[in-house]
CSV table of C-alpha atoms in Angstrom, one decimal:
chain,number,residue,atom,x,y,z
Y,1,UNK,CA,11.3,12.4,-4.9
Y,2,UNK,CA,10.0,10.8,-1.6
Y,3,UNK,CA,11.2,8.6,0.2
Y,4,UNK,CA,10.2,6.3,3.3
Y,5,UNK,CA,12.9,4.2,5.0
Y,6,UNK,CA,12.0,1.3,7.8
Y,7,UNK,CA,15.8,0.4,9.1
Y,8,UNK,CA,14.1,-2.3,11.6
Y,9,UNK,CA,13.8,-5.3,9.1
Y,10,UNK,CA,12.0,-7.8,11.7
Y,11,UNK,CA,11.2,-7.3,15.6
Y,12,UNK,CA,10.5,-10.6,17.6
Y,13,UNK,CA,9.0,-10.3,21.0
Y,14,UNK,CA,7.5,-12.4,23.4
Y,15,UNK,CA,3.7,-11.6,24.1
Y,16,UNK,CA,2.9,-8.8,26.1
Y,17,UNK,CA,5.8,-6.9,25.5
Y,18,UNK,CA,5.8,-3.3,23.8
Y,19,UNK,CA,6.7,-3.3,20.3
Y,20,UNK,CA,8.1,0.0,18.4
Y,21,UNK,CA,8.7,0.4,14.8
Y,22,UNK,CA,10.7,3.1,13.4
Y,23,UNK,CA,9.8,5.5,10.2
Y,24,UNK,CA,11.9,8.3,8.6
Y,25,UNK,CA,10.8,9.8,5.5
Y,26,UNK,CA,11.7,12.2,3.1
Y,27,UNK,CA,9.8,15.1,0.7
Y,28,UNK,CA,9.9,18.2,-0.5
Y,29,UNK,CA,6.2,19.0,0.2
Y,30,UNK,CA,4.6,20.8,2.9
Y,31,UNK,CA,1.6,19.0,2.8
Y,32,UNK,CA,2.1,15.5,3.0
Y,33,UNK,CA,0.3,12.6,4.7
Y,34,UNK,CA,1.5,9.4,6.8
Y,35,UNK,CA,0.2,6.2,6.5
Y,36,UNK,CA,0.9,2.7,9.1
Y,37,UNK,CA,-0.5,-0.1,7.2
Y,38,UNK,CA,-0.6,-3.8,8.7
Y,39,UNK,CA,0.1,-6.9,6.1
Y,40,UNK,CA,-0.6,-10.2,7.9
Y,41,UNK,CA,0.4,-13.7,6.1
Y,42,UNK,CA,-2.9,-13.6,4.3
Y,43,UNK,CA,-1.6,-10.6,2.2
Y,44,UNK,CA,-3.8,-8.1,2.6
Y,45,UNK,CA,-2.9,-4.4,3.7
Y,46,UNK,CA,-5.1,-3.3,6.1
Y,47,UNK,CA,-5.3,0.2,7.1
Y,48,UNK,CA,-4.0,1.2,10.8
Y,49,UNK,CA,-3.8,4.9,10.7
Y,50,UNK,CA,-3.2,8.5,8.9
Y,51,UNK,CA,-1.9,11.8,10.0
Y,52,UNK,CA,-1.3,14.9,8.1
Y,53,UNK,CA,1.4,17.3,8.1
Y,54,UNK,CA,-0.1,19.9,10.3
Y,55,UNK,CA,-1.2,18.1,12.9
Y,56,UNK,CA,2.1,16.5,15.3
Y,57,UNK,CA,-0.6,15.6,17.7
Y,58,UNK,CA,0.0,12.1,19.0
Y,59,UNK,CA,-2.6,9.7,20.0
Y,60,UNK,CA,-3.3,6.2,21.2
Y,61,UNK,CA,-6.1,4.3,19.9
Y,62,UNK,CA,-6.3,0.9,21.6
Y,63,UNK,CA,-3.2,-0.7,21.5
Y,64,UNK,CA,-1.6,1.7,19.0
Y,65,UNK,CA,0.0,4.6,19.4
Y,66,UNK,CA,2.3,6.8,16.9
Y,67,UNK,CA,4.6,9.4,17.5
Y,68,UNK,CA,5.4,11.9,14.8
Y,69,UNK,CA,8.0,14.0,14.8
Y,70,UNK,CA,8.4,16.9,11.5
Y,71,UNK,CA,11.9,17.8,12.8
Y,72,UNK,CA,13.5,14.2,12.6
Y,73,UNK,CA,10.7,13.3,9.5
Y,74,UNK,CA,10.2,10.6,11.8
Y,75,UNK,CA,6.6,8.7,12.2
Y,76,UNK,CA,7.2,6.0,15.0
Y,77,UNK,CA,4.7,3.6,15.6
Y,78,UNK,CA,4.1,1.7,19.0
Y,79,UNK,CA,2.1,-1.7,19.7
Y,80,UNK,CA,1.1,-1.5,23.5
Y,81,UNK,CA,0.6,-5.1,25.2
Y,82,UNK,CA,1.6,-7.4,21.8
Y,83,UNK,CA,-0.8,-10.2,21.3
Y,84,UNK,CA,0.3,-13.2,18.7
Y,85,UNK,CA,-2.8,-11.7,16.5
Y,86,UNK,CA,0.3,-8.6,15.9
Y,87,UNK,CA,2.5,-10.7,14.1
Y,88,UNK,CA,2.6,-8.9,10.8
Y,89,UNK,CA,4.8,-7.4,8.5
Y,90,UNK,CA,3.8,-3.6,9.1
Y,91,UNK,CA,4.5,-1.0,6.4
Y,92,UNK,CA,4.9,3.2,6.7
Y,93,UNK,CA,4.0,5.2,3.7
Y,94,UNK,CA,3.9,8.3,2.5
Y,95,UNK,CA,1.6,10.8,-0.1
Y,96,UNK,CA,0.9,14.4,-1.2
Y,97,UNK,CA,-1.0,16.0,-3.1
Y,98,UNK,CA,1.8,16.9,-5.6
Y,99,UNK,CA,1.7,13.2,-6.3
Y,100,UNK,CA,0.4,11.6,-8.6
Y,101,UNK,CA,-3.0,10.5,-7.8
Y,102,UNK,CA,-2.0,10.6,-4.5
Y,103,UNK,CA,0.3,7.5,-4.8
Y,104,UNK,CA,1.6,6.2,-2.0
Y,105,UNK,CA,5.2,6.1,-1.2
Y,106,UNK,CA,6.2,2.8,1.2
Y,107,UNK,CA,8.8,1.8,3.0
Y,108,UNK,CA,10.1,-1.6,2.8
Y,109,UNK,CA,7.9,-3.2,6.0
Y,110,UNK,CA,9.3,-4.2,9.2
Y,111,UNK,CA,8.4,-7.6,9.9
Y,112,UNK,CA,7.0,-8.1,13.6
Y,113,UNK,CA,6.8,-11.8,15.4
Y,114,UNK,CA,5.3,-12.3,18.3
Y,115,UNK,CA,5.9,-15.2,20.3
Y,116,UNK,CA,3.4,-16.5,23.0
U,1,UNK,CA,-19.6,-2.0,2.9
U,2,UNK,CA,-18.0,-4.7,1.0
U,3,UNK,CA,-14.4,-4.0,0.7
U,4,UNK,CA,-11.9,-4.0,-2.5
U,5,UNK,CA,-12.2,-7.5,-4.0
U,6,UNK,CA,-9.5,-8.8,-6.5
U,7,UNK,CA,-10.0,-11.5,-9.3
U,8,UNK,CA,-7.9,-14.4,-9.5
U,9,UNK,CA,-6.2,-14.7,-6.3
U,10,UNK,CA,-3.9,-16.9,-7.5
U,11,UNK,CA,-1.9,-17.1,-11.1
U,12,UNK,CA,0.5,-19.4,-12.2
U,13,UNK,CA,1.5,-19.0,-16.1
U,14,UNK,CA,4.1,-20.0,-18.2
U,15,UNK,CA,6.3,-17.9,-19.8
U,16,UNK,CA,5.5,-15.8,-22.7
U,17,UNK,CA,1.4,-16.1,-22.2
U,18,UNK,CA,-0.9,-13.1,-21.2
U,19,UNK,CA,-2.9,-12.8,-18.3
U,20,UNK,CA,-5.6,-10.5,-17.0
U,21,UNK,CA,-6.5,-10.0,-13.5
U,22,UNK,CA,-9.4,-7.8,-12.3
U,23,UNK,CA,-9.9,-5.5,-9.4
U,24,UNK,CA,-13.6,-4.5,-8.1
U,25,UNK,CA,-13.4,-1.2,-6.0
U,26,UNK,CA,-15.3,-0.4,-3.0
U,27,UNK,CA,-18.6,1.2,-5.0
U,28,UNK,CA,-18.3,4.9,-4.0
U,29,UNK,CA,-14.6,5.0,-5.0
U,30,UNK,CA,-13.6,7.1,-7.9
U,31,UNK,CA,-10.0,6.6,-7.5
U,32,UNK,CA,-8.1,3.3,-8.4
U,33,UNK,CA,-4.8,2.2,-8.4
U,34,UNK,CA,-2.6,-0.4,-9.1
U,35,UNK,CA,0.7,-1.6,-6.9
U,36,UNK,CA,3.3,-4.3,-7.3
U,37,UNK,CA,5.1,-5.9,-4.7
U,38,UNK,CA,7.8,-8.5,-4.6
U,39,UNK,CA,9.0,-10.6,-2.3
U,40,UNK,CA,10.5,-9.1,0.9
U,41,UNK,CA,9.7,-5.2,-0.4
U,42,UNK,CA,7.1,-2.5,0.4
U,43,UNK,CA,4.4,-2.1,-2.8
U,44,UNK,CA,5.3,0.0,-5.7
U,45,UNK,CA,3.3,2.3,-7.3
U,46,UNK,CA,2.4,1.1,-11.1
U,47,UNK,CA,-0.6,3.2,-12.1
U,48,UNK,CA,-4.1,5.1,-11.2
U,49,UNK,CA,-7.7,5.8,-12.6
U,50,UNK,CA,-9.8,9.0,-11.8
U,51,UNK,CA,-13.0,7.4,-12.7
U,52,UNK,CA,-12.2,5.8,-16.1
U,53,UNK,CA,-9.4,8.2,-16.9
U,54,UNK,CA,-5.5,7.0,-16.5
U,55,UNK,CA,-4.3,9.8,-15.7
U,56,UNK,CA,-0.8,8.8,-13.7
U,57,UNK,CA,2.0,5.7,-15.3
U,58,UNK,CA,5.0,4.4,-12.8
U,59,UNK,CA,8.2,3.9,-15.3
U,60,UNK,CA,7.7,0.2,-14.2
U,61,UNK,CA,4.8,-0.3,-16.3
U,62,UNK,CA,6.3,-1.4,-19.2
U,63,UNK,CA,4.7,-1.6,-23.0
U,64,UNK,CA,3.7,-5.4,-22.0
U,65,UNK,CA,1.4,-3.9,-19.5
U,66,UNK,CA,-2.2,-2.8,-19.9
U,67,UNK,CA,-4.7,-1.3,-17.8
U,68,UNK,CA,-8.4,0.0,-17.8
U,69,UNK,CA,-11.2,1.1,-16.1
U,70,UNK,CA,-13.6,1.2,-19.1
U,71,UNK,CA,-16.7,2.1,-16.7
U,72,UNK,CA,-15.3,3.6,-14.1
U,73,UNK,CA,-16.0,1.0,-12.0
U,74,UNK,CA,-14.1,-2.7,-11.9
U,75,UNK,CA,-10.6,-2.2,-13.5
U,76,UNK,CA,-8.1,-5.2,-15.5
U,77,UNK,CA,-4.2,-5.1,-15.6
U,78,UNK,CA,-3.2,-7.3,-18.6
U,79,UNK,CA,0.6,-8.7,-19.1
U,80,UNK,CA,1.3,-9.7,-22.4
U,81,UNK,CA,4.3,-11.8,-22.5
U,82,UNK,CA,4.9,-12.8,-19.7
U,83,UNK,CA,8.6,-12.9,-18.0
U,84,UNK,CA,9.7,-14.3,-14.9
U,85,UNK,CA,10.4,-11.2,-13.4
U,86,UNK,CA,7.2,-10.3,-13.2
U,87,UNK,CA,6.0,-13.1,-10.4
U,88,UNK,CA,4.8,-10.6,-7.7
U,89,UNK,CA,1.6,-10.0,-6.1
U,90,UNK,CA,-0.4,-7.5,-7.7
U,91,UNK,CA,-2.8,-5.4,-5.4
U,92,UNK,CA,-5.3,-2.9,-6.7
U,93,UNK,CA,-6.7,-0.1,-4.0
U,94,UNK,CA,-9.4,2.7,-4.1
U,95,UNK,CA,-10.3,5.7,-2.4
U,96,UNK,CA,-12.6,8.6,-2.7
U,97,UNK,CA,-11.6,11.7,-4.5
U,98,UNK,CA,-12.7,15.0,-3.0
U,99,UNK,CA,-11.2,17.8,-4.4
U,100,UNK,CA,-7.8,18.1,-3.5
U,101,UNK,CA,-7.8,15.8,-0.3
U,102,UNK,CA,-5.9,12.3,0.2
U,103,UNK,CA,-7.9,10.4,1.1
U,104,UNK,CA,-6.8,6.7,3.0
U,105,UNK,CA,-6.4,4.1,-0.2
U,106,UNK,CA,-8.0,0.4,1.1
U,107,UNK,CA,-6.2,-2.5,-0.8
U,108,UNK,CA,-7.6,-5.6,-1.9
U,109,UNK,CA,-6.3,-8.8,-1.3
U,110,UNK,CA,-4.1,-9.1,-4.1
U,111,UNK,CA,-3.2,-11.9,-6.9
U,112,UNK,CA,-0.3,-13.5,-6.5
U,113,UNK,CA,1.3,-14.0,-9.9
U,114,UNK,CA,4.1,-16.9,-10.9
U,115,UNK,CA,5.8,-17.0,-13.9
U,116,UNK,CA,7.4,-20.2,-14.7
């Protein structure tokens, strides 16, 4: 079974200030993707990024920046320079192609406030 | 590109009545699923189409729940008799299907559903 656990429950900053969210996950696959996905109070997931298992490369894009690690199953994610427009609750999940469908597996969200 | 649209956004219901919500995918989507997400938790996976095939059920659809993709296009979720415990917001997602890939899943707004 997978697994994705998000210890952090909620993060409060002040803006401007670097914001990391933690990630560890669990499967049996070798193939396996990794998801960051952003709900803001409207409700709606939006999609932040994706990374497969073969590639550990980390990369910054804008703001965001992730770090994944296979030997700790750990997929950390990093907001650079918070702005108020951050404050979110941000979810990590999981899927392979064993799974059904590709479901995705999610963590339970780590909810970010950022004060100005 | 119009994104993943979902149909009502809002339900309040009493107790023991049915409703129906609907989910239009993003056009060139073959893949559709449905999530359920309560209050303070990550989404759950409830169910997927391949076109207008279900081919994958979570254990928490119960036999009051009902899905279909009659087209392969828009999709409904019914619950018939409704319980409290099934307030949550419902969100529907698609994706693209090519062969053995994931591919990233882009969620709809969701429809908030209270039971009273």
């Amino acid at each position: 079974a997978q697994k994705v656990t998000q210890a952090q429950t909620e993060i409060s900053v002040v803006e401007k200030e670097d914001v990391t969210l933690d990630c560890v996950y669990e499967t049996r696959d070798t193939t396996y993707y990794l998801f960051w996905y952003k709900q803001p109070p409207s409700g709606e997931l939006v999609f932040l990024i994706r990374r497969n298992s073969f590639d550990e490369q980390n990369e910054i894009s804008g703001r965001y920046s992730w770090n994944f690690q296979k030997s700790t199953s750990s997929f950390n994610f990093t907001i650079t320079a918070s702005q108020v427009v951050d404050s979110a609750v941000y979810f990590c999940a999981l899927s392979s192609p064993g799974a059904a469908g590709n479901k995705l597996t999610f963590g339970g969200g780590t909810r970010v406030l950022v004060k100005p | 590109d119009t994104g993943v649209s979902q149909n009502p956004r809002h339900k309040i219901t009493k107790r023991g009545q049915n409703v129906t919500f609907r989910c239009d995918p993003i056009s060139e989507h073959n893949r559709l699923y449905w999530y359920r997400q309560t209050l303070g938790q990550g989404p759950e996976f409830l169910t997927y189409f391949q076109n207008e095939a279900q081919l994958e059920k979570s254990r928490l659809l119960s036999d009051r729940f009902s899905a279909e993709r009659p087209k392969g296009s828009f999709s409904t979720l019914e619950i018939q008799r409704t319980e409290q415990g099934d307030s949550a917001m419902y969100l529907c997602a698609s994706s693209p299907y090519r062969g053995g890939r994931t591919d990233t899943q882009y969620f709809g707004p969701g429809t908030r559903l209270t039971v009273l």
